[in-house]
Tab-separated table of C-alpha atoms in Angstrom:
chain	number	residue	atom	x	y	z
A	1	UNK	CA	0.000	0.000	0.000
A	2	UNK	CA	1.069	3.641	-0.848
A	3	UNK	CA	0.293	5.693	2.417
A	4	UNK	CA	-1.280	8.982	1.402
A	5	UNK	CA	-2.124	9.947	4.910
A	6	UNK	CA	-0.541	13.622	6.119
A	7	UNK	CA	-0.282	14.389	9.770
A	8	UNK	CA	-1.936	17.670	9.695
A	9	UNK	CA	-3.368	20.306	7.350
A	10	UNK	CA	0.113	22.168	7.196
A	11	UNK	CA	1.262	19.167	5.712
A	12	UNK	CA	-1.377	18.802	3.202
A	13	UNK	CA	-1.510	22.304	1.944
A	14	UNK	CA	2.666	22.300	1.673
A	15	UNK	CA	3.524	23.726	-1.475
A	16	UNK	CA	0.568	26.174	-1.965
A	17	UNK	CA	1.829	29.531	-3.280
A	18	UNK	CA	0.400	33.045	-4.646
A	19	UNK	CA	-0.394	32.718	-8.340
A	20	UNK	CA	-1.409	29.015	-8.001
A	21	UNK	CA	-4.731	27.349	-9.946
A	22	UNK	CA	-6.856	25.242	-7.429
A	23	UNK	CA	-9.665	23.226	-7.937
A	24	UNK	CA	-12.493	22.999	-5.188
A	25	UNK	CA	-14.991	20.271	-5.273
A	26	UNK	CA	-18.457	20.926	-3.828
A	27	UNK	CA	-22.019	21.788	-5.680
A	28	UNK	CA	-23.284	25.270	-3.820
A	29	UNK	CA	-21.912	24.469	-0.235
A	30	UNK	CA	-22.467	21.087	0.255
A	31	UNK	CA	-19.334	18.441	-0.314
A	32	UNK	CA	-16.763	21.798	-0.218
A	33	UNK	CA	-13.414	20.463	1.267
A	34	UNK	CA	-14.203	23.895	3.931
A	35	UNK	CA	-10.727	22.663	6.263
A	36	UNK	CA	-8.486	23.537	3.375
A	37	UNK	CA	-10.512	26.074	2.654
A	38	UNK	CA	-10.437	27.623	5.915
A	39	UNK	CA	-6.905	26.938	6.130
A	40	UNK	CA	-5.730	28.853	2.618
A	41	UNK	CA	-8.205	31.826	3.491
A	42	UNK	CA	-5.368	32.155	6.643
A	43	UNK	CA	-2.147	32.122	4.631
A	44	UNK	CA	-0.349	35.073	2.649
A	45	UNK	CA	-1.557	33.675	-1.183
A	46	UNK	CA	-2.871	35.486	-3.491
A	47	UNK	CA	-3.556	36.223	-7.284
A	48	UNK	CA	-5.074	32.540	-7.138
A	49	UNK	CA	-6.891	31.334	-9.920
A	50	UNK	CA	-9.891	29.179	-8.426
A	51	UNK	CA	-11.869	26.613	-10.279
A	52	UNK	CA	-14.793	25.449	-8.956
A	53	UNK	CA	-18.940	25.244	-9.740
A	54	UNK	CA	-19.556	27.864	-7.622
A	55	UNK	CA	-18.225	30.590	-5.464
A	56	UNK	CA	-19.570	30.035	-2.200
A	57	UNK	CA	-21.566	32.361	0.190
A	58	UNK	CA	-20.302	35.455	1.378
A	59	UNK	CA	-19.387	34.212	4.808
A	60	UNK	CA	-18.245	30.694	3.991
A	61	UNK	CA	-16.600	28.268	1.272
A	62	UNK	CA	-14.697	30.112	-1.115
A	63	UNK	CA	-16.631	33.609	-0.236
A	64	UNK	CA	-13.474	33.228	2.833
A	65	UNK	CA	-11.205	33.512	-0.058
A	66	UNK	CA	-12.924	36.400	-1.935
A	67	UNK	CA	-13.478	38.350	1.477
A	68	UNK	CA	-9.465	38.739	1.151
A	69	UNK	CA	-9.285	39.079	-2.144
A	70	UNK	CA	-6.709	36.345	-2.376
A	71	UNK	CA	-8.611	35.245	-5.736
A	72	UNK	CA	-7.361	36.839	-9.233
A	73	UNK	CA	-9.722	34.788	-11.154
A	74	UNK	CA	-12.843	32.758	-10.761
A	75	UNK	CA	-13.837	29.547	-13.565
A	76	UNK	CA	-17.221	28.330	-12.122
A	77	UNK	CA	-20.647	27.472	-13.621
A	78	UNK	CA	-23.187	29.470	-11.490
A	79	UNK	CA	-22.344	32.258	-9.022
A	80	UNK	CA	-25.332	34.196	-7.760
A	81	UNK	CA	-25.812	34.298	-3.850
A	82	UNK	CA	-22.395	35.839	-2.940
A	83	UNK	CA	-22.612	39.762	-3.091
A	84	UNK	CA	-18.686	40.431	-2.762
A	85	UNK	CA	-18.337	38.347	-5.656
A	86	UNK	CA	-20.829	40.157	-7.490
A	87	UNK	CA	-18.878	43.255	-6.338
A	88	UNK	CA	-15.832	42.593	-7.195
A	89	UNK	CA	-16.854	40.864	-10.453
A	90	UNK	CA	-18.643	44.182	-11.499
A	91	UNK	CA	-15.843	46.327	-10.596
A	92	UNK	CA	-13.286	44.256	-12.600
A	93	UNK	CA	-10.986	43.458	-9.948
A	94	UNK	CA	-12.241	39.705	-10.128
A	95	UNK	CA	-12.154	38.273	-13.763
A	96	UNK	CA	-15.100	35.390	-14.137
A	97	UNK	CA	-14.770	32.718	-16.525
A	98	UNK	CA	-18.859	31.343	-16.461
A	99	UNK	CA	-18.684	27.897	-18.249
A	100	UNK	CA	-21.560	25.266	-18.547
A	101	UNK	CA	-21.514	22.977	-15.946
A	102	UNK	CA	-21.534	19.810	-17.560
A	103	UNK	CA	-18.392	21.216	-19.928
A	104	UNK	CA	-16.598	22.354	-16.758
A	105	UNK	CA	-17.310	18.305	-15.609
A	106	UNK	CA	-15.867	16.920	-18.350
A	107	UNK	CA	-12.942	19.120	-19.085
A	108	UNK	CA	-12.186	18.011	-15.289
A	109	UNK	CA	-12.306	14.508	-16.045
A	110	UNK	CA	-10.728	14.942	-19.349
A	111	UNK	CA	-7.569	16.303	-18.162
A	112	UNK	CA	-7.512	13.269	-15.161
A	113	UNK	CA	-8.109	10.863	-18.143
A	114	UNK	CA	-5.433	11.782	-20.680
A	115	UNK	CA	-7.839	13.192	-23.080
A	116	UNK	CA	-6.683	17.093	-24.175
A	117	UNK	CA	-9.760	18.031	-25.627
A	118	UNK	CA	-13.405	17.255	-26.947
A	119	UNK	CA	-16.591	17.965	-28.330
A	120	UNK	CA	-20.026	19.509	-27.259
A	121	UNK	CA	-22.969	20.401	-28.022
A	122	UNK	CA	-23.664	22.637	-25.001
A	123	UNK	CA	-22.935	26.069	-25.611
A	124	UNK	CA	-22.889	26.430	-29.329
A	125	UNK	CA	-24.236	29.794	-30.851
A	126	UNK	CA	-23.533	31.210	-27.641
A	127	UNK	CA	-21.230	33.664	-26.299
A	128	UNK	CA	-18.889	30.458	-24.669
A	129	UNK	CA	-18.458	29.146	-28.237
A	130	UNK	CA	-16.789	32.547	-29.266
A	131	UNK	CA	-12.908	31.424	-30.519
A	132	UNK	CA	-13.811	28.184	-30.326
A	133	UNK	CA	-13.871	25.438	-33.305
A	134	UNK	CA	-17.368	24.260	-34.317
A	135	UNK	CA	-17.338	20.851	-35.967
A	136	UNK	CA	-20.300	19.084	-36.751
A	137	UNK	CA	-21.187	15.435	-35.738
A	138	UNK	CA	-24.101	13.244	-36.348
A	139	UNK	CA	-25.805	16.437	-38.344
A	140	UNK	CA	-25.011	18.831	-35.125
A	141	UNK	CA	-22.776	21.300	-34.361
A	142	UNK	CA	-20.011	21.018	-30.999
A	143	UNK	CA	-17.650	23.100	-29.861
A	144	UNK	CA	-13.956	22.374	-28.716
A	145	UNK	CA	-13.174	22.183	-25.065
A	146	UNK	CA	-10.096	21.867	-23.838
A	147	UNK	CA	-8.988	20.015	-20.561
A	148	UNK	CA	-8.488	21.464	-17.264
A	149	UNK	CA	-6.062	21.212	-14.993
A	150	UNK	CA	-5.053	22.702	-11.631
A	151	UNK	CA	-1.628	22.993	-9.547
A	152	UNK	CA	-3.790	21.701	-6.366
A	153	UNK	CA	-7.265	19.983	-6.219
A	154	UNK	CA	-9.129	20.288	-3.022
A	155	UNK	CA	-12.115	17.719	-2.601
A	156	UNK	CA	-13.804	16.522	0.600
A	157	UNK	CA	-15.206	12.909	0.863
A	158	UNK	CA	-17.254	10.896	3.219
A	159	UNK	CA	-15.462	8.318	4.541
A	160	UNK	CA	-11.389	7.400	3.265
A	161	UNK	CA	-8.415	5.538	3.767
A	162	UNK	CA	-4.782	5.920	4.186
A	163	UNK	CA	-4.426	4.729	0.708
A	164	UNK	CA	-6.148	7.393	-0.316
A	165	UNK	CA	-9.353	5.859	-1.688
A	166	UNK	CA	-12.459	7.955	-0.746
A	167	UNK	CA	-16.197	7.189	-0.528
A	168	UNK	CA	-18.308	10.183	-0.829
A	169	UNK	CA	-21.961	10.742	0.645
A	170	UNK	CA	-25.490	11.700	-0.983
A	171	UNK	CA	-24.903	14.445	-3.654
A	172	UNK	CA	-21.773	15.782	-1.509
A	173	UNK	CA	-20.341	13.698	-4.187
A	174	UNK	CA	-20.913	16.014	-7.485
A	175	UNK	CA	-17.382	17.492	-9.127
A	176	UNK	CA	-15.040	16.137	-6.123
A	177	UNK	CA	-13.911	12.492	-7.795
A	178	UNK	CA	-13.349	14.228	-11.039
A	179	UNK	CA	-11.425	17.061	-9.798
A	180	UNK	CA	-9.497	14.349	-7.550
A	181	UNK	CA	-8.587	13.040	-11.444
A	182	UNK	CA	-7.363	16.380	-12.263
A	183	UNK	CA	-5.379	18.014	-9.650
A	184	UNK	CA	-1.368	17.513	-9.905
A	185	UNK	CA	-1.777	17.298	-6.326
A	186	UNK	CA	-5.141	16.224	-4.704
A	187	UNK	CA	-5.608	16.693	-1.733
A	188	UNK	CA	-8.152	14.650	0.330
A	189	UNK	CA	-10.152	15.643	3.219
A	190	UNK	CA	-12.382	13.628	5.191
A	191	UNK	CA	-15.342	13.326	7.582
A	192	UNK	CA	-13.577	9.927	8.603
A	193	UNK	CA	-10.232	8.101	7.880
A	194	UNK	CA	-9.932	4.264	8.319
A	195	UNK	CA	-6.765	2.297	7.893
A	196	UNK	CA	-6.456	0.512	4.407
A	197	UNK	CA	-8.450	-2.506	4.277
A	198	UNK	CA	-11.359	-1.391	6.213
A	199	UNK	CA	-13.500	-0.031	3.129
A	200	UNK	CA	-15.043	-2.205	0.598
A	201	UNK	CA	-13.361	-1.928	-2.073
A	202	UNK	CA	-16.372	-2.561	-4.306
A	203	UNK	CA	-18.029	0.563	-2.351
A	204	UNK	CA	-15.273	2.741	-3.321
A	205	UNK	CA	-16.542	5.853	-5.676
A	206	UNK	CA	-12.353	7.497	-6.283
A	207	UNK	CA	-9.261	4.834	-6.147
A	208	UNK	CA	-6.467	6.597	-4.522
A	209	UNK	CA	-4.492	6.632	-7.474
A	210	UNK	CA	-5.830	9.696	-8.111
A	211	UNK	CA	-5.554	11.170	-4.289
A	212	UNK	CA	-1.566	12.387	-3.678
A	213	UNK	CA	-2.721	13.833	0.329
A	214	UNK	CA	-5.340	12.446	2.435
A	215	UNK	CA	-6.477	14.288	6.492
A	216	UNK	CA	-9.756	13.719	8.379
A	217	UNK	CA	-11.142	17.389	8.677
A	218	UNK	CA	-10.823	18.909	11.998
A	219	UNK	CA	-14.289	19.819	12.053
A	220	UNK	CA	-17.422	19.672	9.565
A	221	UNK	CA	-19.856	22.638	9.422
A	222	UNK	CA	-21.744	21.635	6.500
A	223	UNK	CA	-23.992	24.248	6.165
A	224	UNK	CA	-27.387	24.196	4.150
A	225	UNK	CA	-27.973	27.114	2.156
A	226	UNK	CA	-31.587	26.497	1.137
A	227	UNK	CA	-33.385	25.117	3.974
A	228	UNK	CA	-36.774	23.475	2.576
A	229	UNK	CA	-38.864	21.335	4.550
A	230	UNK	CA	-42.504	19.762	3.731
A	231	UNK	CA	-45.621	20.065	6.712
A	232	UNK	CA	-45.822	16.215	8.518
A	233	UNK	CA	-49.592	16.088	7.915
B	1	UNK	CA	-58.134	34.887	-15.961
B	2	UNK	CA	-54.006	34.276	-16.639
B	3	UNK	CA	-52.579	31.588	-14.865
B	4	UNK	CA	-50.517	31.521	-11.628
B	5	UNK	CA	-47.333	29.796	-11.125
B	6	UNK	CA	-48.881	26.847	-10.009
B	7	UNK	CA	-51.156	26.887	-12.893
B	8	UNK	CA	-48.553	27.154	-14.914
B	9	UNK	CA	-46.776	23.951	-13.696
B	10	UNK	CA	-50.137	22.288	-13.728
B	11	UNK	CA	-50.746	22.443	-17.357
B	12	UNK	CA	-46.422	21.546	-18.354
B	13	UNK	CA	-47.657	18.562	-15.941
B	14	UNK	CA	-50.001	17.122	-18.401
B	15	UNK	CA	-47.133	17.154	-20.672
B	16	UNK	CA	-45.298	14.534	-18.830
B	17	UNK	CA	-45.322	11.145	-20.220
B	18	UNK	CA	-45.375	7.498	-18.573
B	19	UNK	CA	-41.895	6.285	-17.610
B	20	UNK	CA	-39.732	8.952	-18.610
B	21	UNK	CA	-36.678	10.707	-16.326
B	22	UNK	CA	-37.031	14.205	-16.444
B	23	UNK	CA	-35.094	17.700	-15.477
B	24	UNK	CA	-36.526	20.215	-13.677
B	25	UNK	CA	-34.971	23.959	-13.595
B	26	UNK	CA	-35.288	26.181	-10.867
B	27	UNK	CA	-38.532	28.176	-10.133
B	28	UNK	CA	-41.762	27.524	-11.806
B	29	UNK	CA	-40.196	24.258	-13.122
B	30	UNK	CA	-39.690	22.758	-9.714
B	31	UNK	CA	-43.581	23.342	-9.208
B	32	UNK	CA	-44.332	20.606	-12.085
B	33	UNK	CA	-43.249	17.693	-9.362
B	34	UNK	CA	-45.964	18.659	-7.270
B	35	UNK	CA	-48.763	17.769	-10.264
B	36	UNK	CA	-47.983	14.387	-12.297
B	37	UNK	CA	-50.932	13.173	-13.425
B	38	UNK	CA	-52.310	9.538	-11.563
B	39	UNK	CA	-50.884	6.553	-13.493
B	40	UNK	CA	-47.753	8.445	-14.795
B	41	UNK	CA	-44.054	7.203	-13.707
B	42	UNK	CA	-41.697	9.732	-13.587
B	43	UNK	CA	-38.354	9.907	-12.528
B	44	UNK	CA	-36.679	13.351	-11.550
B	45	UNK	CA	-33.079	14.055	-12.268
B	46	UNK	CA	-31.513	16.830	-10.645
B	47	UNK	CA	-28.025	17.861	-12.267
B	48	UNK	CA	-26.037	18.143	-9.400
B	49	UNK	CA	-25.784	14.492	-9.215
B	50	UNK	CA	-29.408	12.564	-8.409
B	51	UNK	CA	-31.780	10.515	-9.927
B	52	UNK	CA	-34.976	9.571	-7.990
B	53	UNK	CA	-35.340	12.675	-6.179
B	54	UNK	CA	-38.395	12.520	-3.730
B	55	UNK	CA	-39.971	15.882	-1.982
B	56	UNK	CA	-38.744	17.607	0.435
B	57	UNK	CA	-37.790	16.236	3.791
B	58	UNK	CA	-39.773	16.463	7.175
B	59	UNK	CA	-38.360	19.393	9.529
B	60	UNK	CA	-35.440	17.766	11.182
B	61	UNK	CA	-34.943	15.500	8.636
B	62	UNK	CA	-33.133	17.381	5.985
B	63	UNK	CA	-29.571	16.534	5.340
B	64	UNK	CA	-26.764	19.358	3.864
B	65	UNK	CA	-25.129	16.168	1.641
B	66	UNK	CA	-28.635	15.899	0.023
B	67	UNK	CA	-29.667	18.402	-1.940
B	68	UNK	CA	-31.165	19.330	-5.976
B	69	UNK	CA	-29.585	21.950	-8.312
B	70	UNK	CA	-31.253	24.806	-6.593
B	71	UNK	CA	-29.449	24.226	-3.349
B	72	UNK	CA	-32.470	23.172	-1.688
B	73	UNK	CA	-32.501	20.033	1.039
B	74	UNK	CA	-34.557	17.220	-1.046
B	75	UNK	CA	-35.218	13.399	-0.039
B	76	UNK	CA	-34.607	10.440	-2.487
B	77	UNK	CA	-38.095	7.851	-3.395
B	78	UNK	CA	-37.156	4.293	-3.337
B	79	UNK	CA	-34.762	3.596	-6.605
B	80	UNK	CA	-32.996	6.584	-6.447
B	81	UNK	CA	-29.064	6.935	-7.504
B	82	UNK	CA	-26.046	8.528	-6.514
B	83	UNK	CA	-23.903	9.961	-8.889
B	84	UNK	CA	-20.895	12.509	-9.812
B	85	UNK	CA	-21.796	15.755	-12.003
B	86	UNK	CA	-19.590	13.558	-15.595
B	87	UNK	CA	-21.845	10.887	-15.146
B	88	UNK	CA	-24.952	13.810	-14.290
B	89	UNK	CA	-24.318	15.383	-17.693
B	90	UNK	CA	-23.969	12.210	-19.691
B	91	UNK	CA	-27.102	11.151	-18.460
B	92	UNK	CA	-28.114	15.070	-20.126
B	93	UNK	CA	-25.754	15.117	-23.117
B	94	UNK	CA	-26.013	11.430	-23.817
B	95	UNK	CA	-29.819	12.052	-24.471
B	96	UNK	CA	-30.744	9.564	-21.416
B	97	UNK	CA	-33.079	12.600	-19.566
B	98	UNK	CA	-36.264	12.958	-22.000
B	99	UNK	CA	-37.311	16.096	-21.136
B	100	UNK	CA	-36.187	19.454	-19.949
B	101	UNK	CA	-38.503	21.718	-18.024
B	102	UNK	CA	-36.983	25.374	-17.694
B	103	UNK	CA	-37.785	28.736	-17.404
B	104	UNK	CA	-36.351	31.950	-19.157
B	105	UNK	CA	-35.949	35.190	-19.715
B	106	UNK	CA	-36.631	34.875	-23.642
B	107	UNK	CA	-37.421	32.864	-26.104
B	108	UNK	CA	-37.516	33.282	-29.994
B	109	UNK	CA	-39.694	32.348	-32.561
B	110	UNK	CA	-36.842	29.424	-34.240
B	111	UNK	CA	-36.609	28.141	-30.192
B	112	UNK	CA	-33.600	29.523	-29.235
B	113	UNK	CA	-33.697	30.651	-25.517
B	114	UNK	CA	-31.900	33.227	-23.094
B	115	UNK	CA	-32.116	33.134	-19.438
B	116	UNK	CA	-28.607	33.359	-18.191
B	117	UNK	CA	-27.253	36.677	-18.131
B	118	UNK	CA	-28.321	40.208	-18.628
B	119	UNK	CA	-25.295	42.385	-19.661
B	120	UNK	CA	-24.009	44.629	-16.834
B	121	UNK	CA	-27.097	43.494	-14.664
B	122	UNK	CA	-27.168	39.773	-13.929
B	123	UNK	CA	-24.558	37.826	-14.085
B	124	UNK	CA	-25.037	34.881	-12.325
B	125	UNK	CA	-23.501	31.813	-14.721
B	126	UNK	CA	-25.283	29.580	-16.881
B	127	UNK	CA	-24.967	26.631	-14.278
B	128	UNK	CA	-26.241	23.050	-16.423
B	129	UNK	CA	-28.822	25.040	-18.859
B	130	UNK	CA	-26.457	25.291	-21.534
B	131	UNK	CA	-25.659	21.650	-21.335
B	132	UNK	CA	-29.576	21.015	-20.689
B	133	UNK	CA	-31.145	23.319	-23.729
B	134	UNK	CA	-27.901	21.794	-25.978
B	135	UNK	CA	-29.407	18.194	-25.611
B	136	UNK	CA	-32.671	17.427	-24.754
B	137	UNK	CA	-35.072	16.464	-27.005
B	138	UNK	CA	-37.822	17.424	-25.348
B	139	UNK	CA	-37.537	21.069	-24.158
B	140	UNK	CA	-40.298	22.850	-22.683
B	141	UNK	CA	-40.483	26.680	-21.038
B	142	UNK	CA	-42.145	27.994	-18.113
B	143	UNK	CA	-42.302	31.358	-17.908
B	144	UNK	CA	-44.528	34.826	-17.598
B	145	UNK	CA	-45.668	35.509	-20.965
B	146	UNK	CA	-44.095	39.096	-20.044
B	147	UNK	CA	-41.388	40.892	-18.316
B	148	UNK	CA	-41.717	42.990	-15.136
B	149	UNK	CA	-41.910	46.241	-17.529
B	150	UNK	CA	-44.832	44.434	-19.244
B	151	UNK	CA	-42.772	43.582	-22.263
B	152	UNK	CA	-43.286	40.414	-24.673
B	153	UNK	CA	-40.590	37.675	-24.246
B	154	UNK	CA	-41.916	35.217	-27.016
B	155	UNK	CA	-39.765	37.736	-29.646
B	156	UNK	CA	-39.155	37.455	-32.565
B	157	UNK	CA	-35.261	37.407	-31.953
B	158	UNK	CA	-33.384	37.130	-28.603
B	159	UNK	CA	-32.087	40.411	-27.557
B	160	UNK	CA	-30.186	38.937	-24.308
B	161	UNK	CA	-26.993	36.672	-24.858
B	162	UNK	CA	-28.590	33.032	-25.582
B	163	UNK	CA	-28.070	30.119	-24.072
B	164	UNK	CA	-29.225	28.158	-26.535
B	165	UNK	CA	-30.001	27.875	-30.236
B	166	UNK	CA	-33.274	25.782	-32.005
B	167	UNK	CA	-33.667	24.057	-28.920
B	168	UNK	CA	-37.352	25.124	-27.549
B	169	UNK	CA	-40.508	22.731	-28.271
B	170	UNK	CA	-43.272	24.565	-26.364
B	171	UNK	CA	-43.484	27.213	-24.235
B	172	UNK	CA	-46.353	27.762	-21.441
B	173	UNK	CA	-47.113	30.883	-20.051
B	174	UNK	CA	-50.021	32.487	-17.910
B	175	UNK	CA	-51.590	33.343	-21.020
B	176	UNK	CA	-50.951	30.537	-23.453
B	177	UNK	CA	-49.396	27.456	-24.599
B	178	UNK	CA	-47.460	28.169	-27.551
B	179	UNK	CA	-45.503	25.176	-29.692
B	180	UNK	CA	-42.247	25.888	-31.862
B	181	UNK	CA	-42.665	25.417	-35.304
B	182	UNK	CA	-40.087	25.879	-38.440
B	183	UNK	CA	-42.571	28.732	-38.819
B	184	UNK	CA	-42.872	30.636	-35.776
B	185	UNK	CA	-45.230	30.083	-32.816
B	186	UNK	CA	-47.953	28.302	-33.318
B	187	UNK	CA	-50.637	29.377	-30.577
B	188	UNK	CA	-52.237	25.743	-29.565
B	189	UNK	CA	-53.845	26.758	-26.328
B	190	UNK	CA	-55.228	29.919	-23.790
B	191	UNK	CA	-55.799	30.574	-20.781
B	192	UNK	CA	-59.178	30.599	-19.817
B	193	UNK	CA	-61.105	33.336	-20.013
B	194	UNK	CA	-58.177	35.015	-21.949
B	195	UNK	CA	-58.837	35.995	-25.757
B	196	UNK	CA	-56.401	35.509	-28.453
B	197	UNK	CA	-56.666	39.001	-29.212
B	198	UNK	CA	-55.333	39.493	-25.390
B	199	UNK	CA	-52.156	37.201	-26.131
B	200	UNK	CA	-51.860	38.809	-29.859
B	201	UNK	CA	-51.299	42.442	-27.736
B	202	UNK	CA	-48.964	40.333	-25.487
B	203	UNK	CA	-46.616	39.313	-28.257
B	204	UNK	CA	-44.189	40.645	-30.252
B	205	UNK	CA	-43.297	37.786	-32.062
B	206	UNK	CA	-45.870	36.674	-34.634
B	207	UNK	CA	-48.598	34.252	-34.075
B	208	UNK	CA	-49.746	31.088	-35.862
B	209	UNK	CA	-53.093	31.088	-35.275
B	210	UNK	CA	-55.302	28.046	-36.834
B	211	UNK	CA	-59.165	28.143	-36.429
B	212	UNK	CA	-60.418	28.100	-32.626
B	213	UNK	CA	-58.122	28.263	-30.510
B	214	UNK	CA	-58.897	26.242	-26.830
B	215	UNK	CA	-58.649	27.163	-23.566
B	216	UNK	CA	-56.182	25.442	-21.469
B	217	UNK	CA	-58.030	22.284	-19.229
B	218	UNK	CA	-56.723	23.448	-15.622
């Protein structure tokens, strides 16, 4: 077994400097790695480009980051409900690249799977597809995306072990085992860290092959950002 | 009388068809799951990585690592799956989800629809519609037949940046149901109690408009 376990967040976020690209797993604020998160928005980086479905809230997730404006540039999907961003976005100081979400999935995987570039339909005759080729397959045009890649990867998992295999939980799952494929260094962080053996390995959702750092999170927040409940009648 | 939101999602409702998966958007979409019609099986994808979805949970019950596209806490019905957001959009892309229920800002008479971004306004991302509108093959609208301003958004042509192009089947709004053709809209239904000469002064775009028109069942 290749051990993959780090004694403490220092350790796992060694090597993070100003002018870095890091990708953040998480879908709104639910399956966001918020320990490393909560870690970088302490340190003295900045000009960080940050790659990741959304932004966060203002007070929490990646909205930490913004707050200090240790962010240069933003590549997300969707990223209403954080004011500062909007700020800052408006103002220019924060450049936004907005990409389709299922494109920003893919170009994830794609760069964790050897494959460069591909094609798709979503986004053509928009303003995404501008610069981009247009070939057309099966009687419909694609565009050309190209792979993604990031100096760190930051995902948060369920359960893991100190091979670095992760299982995630409920839809906390969403971009985290495809950034995991595309960081140079992933780093794990988890809600609970087993010695190797003790997962199934037919359970396992990410094979730590693609995890370089693995810590059980000092703490789990896990906020909800839209609480909706139904009447027990 | 135009419809209300709930009206609206009543009538896309009758749209659904027996053992299909299906993708709601946010806002009047959402509403649709609370109206399938007895003796239809649906199954409800949401993009962020669930199939299955079920309402939403008792107070006390709801759980932050469960939740649909629009951030909101959500159970799971019996059959449900798990799933990352590559294998959520090839379920999308790959053609797998039937239909596509979302709303927008726009929509033009060749079905290409905006509802992502207003320049120097809104700028909020495009989150999964691009990928959605791009695929589908069953794409239908919910929306106001007009803006806050009490402007027409069935145009003629999109003013707002697109998010997609020739993708729109039918569009319902709290005036009418209105289908896509290669020649324009084609108005197939009203609300009741509205007249077509009511929706007419509600649209810029032009109107196909074949003998009596009906009034919406709701």
């Amino acid at each position: 077994m290749i051990n993959k376990i780090v004694d403490n967040i220092e350790q796992a976020l060694e090597g993070v400097e100003s002018n870095m690209t890091f990708m953040f797993g998480g879908f709104g604020l639910s399956g966001i790695p918020e320990n490393a998160i909560a870690s970088l928005s302490q340190k003295e980086i900045f000009g960080l480009t940050c790659i990741s479905n959304n932004a966060g809230v203002d007070d929490f997730g990646l909205g930490l980051l913004l707050q200090r404006k240790q962010i240069k540039k933003m590549i997300s999907s969707y990223v209403g409900e954080n004011a500062e961003f909007e700020r800052q976005m408006l103002s220019g100081e924060l450049e936004v690249d907005l990409i389709p979400q299922g494109s920003l999935a893919e170009r994830c995987r794609a760069a964790g799977a050897g494959i460069p570039a591909f094609f798709t339909p979503a986004g053509y005759g928009t303003e995404v597809a501008l610069g981009k080729e247009v070939r057309e397959y099966n009687g419909k045009p694609h565009i050309l995306e190209t792979a993604l890649t990031a100096d760190f990867a930051f995902v948060k998992a369920w359960k893991g072990d100190t091979a670095g295999n992760l299982i995630f939980k409920g839809t906390a799952r969403n971009f985290n085992p495809l950034m995991a494929m595309a960081g140079k260094i992933t780093v794990a962080e988890v809600e609970e860290l087993v010695p190797a053996g003790e997962l199934d390995p037919n359970q396992i959702h990410t094979p730590g092959i693609f995890v370089q750092r693995i810590f059980q999170g000092e703490k789990y927040e896990k906020r909800i950002e839209q609480r909706t409940v139904r009447i027990k009648e | 009388m135009a419809l209300d939101k709930n009206q609206i999602a009543q009538r896309i409702a009758q749209e659904l068809e027996h053992n299909t998966y299906v993708n709601l958007g946010i806002g009047i979409p959402t509403l649709v799951a609370n109206y399938i019609p007895k003796g239809i099986d649906i199954e409800f994808q949401s993009e962020n990585g669930v199939l299955g979805m079920g309402p939403f949970p008792f107070e006390g019950d709801e759980d932050p690592d469960l939740i649909n596209a629009g951030k909101q806490t959500i159970t799971t019905l019996d059959g449900a799956v798990l799933f990352d957001s590559a294998t959520s959009f090839a379920m999308i892309r790959g053609q797998h989800v039937q239909l596509t229920v979302l709303g927008a800002m726009e929509v033009s008479e060749n079905g290409d629809i905006a509802n992502w971004k207003i320049p120097g306004k809104m700028v909020k991302g495009m989150g999964g519609a691009m990928d959605l509108v791009a695929s589908a093959d069953n794409i239908i609208v919910a929306m106001m037949h007009t803006n806050r301003a009490g402007e027409s958004k069935i145009l003629k042509q999109c003013t707002l940046p697109i998010t997609g192009v020739n993708c729109v089947k039918k569009v319902v709004t709290n005036l009418a149901v209105l289908e896509v053709t290669e020649k324009g809209f084609k108005l197939l239904e009203r609300a009741p109690g509205v007249s077509v000469e009511e929706i007419k002064n509600s649209t810029e775009a032009n109107l196909i408009i074949k003998g009596e028109v009906p009034e919406m069942n709701i």
